Tab-separated table of C-alpha atoms and ligand atoms in Angstrom:
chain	number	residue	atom	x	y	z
V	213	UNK	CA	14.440	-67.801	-16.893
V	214	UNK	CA	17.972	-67.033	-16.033
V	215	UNK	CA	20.485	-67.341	-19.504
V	216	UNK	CA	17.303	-67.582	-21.802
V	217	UNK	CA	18.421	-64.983	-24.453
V	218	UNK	CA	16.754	-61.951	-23.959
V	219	UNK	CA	15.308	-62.179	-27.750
V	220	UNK	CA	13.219	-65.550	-27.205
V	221	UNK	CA	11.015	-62.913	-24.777
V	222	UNK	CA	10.817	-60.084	-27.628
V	223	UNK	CA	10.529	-60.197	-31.381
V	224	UNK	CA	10.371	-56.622	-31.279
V	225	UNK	CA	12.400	-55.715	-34.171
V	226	UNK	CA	10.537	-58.537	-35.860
V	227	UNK	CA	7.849	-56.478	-35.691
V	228	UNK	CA	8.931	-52.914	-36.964
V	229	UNK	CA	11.073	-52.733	-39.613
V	230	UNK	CA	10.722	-53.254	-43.494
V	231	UNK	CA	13.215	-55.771	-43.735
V	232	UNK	CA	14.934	-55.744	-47.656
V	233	UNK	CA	17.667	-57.967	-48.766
V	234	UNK	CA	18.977	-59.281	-52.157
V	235	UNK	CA	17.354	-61.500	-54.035
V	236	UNK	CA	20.366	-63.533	-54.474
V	237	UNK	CA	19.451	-64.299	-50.613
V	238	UNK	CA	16.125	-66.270	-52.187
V	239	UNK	CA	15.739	-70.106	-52.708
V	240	UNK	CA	14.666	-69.029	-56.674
V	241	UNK	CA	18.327	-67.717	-56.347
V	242	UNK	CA	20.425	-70.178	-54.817
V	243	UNK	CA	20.029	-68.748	-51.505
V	244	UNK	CA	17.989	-69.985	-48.284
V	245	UNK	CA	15.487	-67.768	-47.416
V	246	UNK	CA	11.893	-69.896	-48.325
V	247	UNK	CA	10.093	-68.408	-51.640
V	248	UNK	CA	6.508	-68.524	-49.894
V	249	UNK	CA	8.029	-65.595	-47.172
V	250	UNK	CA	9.466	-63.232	-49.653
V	251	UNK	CA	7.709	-60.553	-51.391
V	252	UNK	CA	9.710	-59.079	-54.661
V	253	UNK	CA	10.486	-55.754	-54.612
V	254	UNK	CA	12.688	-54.899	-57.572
V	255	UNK	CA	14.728	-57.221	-59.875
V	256	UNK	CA	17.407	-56.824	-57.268
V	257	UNK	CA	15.446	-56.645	-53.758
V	258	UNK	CA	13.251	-58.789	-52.011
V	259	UNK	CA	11.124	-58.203	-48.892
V	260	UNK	CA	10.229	-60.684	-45.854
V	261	UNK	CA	6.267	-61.117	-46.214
V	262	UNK	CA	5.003	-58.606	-43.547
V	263	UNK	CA	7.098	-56.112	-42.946
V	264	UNK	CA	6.135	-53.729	-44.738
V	265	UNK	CA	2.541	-53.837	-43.547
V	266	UNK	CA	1.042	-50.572	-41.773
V	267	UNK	CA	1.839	-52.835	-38.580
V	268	UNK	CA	4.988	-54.406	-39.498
V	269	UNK	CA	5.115	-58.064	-38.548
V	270	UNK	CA	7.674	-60.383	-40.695
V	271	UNK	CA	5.142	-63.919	-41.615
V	272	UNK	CA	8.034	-65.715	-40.092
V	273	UNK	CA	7.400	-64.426	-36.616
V	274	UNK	CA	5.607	-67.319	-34.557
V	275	UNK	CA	4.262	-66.343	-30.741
V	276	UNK	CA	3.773	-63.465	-28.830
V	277	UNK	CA	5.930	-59.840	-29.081
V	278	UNK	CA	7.201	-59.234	-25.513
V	279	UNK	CA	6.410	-62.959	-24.424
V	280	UNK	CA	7.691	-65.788	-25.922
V	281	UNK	CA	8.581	-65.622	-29.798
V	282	UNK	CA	10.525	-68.007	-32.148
V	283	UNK	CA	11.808	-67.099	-35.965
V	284	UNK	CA	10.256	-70.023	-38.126
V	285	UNK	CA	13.353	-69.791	-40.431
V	286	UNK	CA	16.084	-68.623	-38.131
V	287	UNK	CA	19.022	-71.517	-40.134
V	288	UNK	CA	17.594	-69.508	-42.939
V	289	UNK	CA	17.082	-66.019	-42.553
V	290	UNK	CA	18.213	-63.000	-44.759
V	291	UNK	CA	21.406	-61.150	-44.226
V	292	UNK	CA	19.598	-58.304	-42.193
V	293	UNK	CA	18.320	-60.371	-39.335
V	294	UNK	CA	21.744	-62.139	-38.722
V	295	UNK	CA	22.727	-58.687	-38.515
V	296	UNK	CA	20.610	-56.998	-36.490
V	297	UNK	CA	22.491	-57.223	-32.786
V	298	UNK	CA	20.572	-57.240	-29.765
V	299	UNK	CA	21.553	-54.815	-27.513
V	300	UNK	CA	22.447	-51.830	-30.055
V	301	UNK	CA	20.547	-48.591	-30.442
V	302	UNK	CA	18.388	-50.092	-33.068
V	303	UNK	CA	17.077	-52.926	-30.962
V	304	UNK	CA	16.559	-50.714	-27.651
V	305	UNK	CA	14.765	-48.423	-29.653
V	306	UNK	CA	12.408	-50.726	-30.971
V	307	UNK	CA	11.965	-52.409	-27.302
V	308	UNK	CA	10.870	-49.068	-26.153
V	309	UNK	CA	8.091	-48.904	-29.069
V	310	UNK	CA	6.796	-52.088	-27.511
V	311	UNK	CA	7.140	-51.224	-24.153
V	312	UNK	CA	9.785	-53.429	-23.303
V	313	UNK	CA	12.389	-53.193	-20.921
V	314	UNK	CA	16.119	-51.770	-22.866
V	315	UNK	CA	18.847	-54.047	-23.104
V	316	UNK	CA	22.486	-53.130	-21.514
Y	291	SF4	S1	14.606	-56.079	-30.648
Y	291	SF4	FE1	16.591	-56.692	-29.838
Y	291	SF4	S2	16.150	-58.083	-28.102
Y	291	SF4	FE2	14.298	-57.886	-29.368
Y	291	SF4	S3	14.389	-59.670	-30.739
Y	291	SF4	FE3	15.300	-57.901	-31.810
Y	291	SF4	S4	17.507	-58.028	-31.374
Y	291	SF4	FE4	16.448	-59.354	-29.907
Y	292	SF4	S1	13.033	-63.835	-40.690
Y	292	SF4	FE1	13.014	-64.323	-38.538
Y	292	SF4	S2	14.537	-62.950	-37.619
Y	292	SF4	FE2	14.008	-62.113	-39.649
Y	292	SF4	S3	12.350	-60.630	-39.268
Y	292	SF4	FE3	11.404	-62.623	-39.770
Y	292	SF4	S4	11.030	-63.604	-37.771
Y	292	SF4	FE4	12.519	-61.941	-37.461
């Protein structure tokens, strides 16, 4: 569909990387990112549930890599998501791992 953004059709990064923030980031911390999602990793580090899996897939992700996705807690999700900019070398090279089409 013409001006959907091109990430409501992917997910792929979603779906490859370990994805690590601080646990001041956390609900048990004052943060936003939901409790049941996050995995602990050291006193200071918390993972989204998923990502580090041999197939990498953040418990967050809802739908289908490549066709329609949605980010169940996308108001409240962890400094490295918000980050993560469609269209960089990061994101093209993890369209390419799912066969997607790169991004200009
Ligand atoms: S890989 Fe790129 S286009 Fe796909 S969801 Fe992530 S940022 Fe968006
Ligand atoms: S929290 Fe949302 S944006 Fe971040 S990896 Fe999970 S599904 Fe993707």
């Amino acid at each position: 569909m013409a001006g959907t953004h091109p990430c409501l059709s992917c997910g792929a990064c979603c779906a490859a990387f370990r994805v690590d923030f601080s646990v001041y980031e956390s609900q048990e911390h004052g943060g936003r990112v939901p409790l049941g999602l996050i995995e602990p990793v050291t006193e200071f580090t918390c993972r989204l549930r998923g990502t580090d899996y041999a197939r990498p897939r953040c418990a967050a992700l809802t739908g289908t890599v490549g066709q329609q996705v949605a980010c169940g807690i996308y108001e409240w999700r962890p400094s490295p998501c918000r980050e993560f900019a469609a269209g960089s070398d990061a994101c093209n090279r993890v369209r390419r791992q799912h066969g997607l089409a790169l991004l200009a």
